[in-house]
Short mmCIF file of C-alpha atoms in Angstrom, two decimals:
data_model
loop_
_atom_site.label_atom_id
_atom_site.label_comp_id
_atom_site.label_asym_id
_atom_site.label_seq_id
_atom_site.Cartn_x
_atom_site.Cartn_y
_atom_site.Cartn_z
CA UNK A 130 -7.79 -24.92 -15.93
CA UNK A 131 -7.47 -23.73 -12.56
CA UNK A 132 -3.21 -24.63 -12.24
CA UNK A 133 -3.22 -23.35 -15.47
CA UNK A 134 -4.48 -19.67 -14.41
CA UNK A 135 -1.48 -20.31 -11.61
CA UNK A 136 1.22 -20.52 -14.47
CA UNK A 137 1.28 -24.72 -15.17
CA UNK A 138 2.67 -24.65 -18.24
CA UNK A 139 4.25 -27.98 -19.33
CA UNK A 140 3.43 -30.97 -18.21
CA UNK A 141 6.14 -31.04 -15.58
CA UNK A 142 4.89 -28.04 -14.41
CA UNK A 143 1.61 -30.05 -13.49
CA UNK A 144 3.58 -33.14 -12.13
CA UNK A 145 5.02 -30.59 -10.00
CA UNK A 146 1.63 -29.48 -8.56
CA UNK A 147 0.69 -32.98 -8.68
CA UNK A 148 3.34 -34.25 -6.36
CA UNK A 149 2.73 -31.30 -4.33
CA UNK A 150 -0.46 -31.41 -4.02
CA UNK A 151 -0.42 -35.01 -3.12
CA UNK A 152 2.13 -34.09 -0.63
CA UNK A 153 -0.43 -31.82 1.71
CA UNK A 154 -2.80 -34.43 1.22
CA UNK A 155 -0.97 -36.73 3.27
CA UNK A 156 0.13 -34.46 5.38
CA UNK A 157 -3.16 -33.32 6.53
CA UNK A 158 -4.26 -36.69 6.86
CA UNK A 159 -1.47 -37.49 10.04
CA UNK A 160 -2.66 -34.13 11.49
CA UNK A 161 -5.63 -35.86 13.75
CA UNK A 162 -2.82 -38.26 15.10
CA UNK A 163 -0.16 -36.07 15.70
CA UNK A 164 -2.89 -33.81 17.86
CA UNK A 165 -3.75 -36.61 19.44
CA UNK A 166 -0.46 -37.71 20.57
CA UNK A 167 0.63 -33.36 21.60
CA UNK A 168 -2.43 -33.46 23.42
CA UNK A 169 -1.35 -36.66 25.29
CA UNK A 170 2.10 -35.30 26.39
CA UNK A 171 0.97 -32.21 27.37
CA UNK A 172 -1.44 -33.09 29.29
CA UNK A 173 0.99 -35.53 31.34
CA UNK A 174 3.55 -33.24 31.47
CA UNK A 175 2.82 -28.91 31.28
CA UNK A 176 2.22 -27.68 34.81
CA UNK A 177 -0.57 -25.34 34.26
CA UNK A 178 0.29 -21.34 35.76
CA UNK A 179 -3.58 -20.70 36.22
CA UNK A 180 -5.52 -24.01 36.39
CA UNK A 181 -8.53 -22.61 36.88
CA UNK A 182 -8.85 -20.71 33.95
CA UNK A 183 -9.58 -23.93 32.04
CA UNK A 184 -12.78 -24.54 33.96
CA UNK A 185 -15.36 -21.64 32.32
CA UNK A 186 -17.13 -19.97 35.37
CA UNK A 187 -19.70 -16.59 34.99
CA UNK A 188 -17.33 -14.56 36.46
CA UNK A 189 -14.61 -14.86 33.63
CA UNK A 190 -17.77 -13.29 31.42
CA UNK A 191 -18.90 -9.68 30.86
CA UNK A 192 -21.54 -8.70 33.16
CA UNK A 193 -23.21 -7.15 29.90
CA UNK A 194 -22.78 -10.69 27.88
CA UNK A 195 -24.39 -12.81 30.71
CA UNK A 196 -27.82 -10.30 30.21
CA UNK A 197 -27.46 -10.61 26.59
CA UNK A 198 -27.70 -14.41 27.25
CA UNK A 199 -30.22 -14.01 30.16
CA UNK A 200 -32.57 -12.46 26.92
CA UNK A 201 -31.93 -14.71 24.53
CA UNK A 202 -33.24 -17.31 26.69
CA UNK A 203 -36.30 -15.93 27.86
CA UNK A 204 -39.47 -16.93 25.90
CA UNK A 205 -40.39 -13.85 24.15
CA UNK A 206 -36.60 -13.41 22.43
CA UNK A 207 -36.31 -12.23 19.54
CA UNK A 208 -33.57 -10.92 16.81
CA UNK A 209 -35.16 -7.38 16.65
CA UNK A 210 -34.97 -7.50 20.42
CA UNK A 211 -31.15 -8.93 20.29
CA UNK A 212 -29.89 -6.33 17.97
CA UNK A 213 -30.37 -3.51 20.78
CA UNK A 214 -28.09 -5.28 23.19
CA UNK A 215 -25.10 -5.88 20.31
CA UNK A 216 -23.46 -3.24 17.66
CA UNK A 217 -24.03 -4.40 14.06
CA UNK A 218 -22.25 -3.54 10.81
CA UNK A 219 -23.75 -2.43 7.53
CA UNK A 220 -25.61 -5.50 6.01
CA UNK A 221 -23.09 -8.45 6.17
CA UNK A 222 -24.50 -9.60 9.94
CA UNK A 223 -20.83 -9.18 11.56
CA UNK A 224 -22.00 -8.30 14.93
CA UNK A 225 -19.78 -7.06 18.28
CA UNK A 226 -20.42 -7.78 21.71
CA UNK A 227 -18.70 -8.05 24.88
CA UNK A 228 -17.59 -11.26 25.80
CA UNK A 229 -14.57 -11.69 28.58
CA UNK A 230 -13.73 -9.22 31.55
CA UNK A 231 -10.18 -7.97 30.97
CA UNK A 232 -8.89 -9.68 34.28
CA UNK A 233 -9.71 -13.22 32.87
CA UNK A 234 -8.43 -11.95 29.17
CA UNK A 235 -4.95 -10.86 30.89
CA UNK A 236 -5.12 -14.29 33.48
CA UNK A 237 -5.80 -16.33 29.85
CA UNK A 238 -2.95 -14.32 28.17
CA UNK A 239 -0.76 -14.91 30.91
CA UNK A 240 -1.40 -18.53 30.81
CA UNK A 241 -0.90 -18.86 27.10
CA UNK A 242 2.41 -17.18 27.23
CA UNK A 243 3.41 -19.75 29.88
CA UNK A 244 2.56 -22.44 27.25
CA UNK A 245 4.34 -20.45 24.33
CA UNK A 246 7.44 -20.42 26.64
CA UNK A 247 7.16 -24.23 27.58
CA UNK A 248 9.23 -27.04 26.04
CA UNK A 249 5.64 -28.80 25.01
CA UNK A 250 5.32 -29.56 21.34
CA UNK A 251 2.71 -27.45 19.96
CA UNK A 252 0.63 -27.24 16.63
CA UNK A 253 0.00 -24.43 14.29
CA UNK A 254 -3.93 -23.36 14.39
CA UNK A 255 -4.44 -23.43 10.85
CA UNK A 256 -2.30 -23.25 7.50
CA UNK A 257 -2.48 -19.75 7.92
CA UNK A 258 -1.15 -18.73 11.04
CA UNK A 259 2.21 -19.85 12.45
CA UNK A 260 1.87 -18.94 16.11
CA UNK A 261 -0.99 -19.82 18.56
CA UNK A 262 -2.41 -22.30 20.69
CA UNK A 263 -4.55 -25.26 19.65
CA UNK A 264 -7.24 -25.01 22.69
CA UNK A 265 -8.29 -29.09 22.21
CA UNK A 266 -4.74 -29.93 22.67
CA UNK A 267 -4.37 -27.75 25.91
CA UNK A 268 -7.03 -29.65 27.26
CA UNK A 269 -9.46 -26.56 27.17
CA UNK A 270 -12.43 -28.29 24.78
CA UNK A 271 -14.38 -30.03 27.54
CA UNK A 272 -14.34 -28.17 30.34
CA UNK A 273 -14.30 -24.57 28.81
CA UNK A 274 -14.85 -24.41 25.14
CA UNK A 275 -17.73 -26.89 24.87
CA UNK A 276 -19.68 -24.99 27.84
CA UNK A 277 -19.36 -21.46 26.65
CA UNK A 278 -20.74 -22.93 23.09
CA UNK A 279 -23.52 -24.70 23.76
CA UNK A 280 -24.75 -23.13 27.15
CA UNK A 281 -23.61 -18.99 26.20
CA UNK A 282 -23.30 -18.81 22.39
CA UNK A 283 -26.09 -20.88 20.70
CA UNK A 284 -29.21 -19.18 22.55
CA UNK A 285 -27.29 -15.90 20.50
CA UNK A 286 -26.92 -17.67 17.29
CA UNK A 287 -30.02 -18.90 17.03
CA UNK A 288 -31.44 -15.64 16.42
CA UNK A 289 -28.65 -14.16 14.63
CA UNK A 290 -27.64 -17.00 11.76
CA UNK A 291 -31.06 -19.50 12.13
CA UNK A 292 -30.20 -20.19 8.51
CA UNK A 293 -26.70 -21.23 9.16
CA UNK A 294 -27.63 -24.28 11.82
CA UNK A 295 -27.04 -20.96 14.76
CA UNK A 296 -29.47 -23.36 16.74
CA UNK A 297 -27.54 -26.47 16.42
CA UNK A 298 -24.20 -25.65 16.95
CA UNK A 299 -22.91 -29.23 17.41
CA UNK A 300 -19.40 -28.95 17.18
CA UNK A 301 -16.22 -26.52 16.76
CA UNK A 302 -12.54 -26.04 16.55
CA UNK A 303 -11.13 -23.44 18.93
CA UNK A 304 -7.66 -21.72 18.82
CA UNK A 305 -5.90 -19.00 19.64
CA UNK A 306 -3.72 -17.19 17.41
CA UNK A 307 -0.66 -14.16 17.91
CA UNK A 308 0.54 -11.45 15.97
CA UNK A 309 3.75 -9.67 17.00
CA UNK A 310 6.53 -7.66 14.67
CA UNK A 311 9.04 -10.30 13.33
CA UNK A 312 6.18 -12.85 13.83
CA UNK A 313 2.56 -12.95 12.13
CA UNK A 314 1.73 -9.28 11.54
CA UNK A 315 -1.65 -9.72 9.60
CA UNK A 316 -3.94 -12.44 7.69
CA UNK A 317 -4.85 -12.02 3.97
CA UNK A 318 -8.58 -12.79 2.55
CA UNK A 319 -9.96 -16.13 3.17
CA UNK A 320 -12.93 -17.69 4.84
CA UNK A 321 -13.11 -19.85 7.67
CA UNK A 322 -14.55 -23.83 7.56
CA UNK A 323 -17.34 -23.13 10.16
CA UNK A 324 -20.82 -21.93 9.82
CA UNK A 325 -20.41 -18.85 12.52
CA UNK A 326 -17.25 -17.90 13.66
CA UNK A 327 -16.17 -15.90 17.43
CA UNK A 328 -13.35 -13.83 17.21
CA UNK A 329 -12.36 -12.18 20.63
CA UNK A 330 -9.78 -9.88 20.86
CA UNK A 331 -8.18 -10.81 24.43
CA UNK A 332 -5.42 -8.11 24.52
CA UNK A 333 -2.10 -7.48 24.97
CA UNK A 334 -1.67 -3.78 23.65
CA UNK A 335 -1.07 -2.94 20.07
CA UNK A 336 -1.71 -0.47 17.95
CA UNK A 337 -3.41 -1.03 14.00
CA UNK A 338 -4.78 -4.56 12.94
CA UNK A 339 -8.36 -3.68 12.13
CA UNK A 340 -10.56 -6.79 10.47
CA UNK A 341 -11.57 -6.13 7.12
CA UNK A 342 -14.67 -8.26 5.97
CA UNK A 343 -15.82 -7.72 1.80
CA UNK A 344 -18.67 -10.67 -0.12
CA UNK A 345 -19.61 -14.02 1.05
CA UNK A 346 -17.82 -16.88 -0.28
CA UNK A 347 -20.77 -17.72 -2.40
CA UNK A 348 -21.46 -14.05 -4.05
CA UNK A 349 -18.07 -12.97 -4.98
CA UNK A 350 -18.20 -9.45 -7.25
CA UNK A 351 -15.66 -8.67 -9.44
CA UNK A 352 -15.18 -5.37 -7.08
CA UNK A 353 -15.97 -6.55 -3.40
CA UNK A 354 -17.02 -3.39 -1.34
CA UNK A 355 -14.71 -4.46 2.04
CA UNK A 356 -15.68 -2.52 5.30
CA UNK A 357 -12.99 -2.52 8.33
CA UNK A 358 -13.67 -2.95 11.63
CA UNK A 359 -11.65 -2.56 14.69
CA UNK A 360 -10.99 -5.19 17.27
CA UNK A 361 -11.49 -3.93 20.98
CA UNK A 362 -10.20 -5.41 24.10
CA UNK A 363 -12.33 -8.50 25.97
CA UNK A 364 -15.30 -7.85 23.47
CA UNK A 365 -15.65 -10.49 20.37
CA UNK A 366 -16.78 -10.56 16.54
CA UNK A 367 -19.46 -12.61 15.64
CA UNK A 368 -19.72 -13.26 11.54
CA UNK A 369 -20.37 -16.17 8.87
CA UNK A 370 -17.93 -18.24 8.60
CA UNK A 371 -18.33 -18.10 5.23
CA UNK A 372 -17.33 -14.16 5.04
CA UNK A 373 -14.41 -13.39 3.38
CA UNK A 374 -12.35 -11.62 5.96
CA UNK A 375 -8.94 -11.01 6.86
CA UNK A 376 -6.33 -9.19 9.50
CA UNK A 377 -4.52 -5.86 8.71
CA UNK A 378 -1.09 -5.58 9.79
CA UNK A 379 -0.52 -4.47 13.57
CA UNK A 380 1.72 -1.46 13.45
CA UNK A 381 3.16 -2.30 17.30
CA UNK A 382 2.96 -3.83 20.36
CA UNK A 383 1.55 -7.76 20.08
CA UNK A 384 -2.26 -9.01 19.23
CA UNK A 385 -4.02 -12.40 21.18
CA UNK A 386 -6.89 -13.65 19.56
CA UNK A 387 -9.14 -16.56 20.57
CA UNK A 388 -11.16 -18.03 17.47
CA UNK A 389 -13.77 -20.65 17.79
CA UNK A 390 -15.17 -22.14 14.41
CA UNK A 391 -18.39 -23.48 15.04
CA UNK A 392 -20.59 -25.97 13.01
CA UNK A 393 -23.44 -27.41 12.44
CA UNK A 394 -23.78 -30.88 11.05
CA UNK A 395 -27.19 -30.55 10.25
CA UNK A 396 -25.99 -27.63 7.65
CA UNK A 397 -22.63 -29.08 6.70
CA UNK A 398 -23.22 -32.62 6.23
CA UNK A 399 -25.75 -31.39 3.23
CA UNK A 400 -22.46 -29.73 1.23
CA UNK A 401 -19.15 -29.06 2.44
CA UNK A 402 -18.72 -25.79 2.94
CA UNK A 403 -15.09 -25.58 1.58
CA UNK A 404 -15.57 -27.44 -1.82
CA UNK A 405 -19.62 -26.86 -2.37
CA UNK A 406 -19.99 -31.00 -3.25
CA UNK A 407 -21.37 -33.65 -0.79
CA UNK A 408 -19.17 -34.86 1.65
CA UNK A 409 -17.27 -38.10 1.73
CA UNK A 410 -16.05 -38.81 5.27
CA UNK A 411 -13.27 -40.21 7.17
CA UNK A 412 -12.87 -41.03 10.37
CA UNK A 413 -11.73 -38.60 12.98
CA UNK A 414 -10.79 -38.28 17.01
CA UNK A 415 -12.87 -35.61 18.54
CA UNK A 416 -15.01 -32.88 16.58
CA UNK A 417 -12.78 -33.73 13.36
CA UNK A 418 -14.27 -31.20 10.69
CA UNK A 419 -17.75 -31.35 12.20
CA UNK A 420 -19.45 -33.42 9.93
CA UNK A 421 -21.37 -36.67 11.11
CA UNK A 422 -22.51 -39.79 9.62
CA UNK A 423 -26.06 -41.02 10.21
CA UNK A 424 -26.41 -44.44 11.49
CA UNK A 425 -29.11 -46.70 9.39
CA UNK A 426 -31.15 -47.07 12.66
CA UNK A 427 -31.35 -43.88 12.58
CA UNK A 428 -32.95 -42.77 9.25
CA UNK A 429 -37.32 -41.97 9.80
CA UNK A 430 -38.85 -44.73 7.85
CA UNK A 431 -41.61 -43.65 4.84
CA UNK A 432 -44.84 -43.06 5.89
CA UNK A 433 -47.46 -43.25 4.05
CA UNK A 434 -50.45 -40.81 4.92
CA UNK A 435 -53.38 -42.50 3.50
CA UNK A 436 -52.90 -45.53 5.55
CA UNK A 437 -53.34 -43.49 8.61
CA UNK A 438 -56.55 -42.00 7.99
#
């Protein structure tokens, strides 16, 4: 039904889709290995402009993030008490805060364009967008991605999205993606595979390119009411990852963005969040999609309550 509402007609229309289909199947499945071997000549062989912004230190954060993290980890935090330290929009819990000072956003930049220029081999971020940097593969997951996640972000999610795992954040897939004119100029409507999603707008100068954000994946409308939402310098977006969302066009000038999808296996390991149906897994390297398998050891035994008392 569904390839027939995209114009399948005859059936070698469908063998079409089929072999297509099939196609991106297999190619998705060699994408693990083929990060795995970028990651292993890069890391050999790109000499890195500014080493040490790879290492996450306080000082590359806002002075006004580090007290909204200093409250979320004090005892008597709370989400009423969060929401006067960030801007929120209308009812769809997209949130803004600061993030980055500008002089580690234009160090980062600077380092990025470095890599762009390189002779490395680089991946694409996503199907979506064609230029950007996959942060794992630069060597940045460790030391700088994994740190601002579980030690900055989490105490903040856990009061913002408790019902999306925003407590147990085990996992992500950071990138950073470009728009320029004769490049990517925009992003249409989709939603990402995370539970909460950062989007920080790191610079350069450009002019246009708001965010638009309409329903969650799971209450479409016919009609969906979409609200826009401008991207400002060193400050990020936090939102579901299961908003639909998308990029407007930048009219000039050129747009870095650094996106970290973050997930919770507690939450996703229950139902994909792509599909909606249980999820049967393959092996990965790394964070992989973010889903886990429990071992058998590790599964609480019955208990039965009357024996106890």
């Amino acid at each position: 039904q569904a390839l027939r509402e995209r114009g399948c007609r005859s059936e070698e229309d469908f063998r079409a889709a089929l072999r297509e289909i099939e196609a991106e199947v297999q190619r998705r499945k060699q994408l693990i290995h083929q990060s795995v071997e970028r990651k292993d000549i890069i890391s050999k062989c790109y000499k890195r402009k500014h080493p040490e912004v790879y290492i996450l230190q306080d000082s590359f954060l806002a002075p006004e993030f580090l007290e909204i993290v200093r409250y979320c980890t004090s005892p008597a935090a709370h989400l009423h008490g969060l929401l006067r330290y960030i801007e929120s929009f209308s009812d769809k819990r997209i949130y803004r805060l600061p993030v980055f000072t500008e002089e580690f956003c234009q160090a980062f930049v600077d380092e990025l364009e470095n890599f762009e220029q390189s002779d490395m081999p680089k991946g694409r971020p996503n199907t979506m967008n064609n230029y950007g940097v996959l942060l794992n593969e630069l060597g940045m997951d460790e030391t700088f991605i994994s740190p601002l996640r579980e030690k900055y972000l989490q105490p903040i999610t856990a009061l913002l999205y408790p019902d999306l795992g925003g407590a147990c954040l085990d996992s992500h897939k950071a990138f950073v993606v470009k728009y320029a004119l004769h490049e990517d100029l925009d992003l249409s409507s989709h939603f990402d595979n995370a539970e909460v999603t950062l989007n920080v707008s790191l610079g350069k100068d450009f002019t246009e390119g708001n965010l638009y954000f309409g329903d969650f994946s799971q209450d479409l409308t016919p009609m969906p009411k979409y609200i826009e939402i401008e991207h400002v310098g060193a400050q990020g977006l936090l939102h579901r990852g299961g908003q639909i969302h998308g990029a407007l066009p930048i009219a000039s000038g050129e747009r870095w963005n650094l996106i970290i999808w973050m997930r919770s296996s507690a939450i996703r390991n229950q139902l994909c969040p792509m599909c909606n149906k249980k999820p049967e897994l393959v092996e990965a390297e790394g964070f992989g999609d973010g889903f886990t398998e429990t071992l058998e050891d590790e599964v609480p035994e019955t208990v039965n309550l009357c024996s106890l008392w």
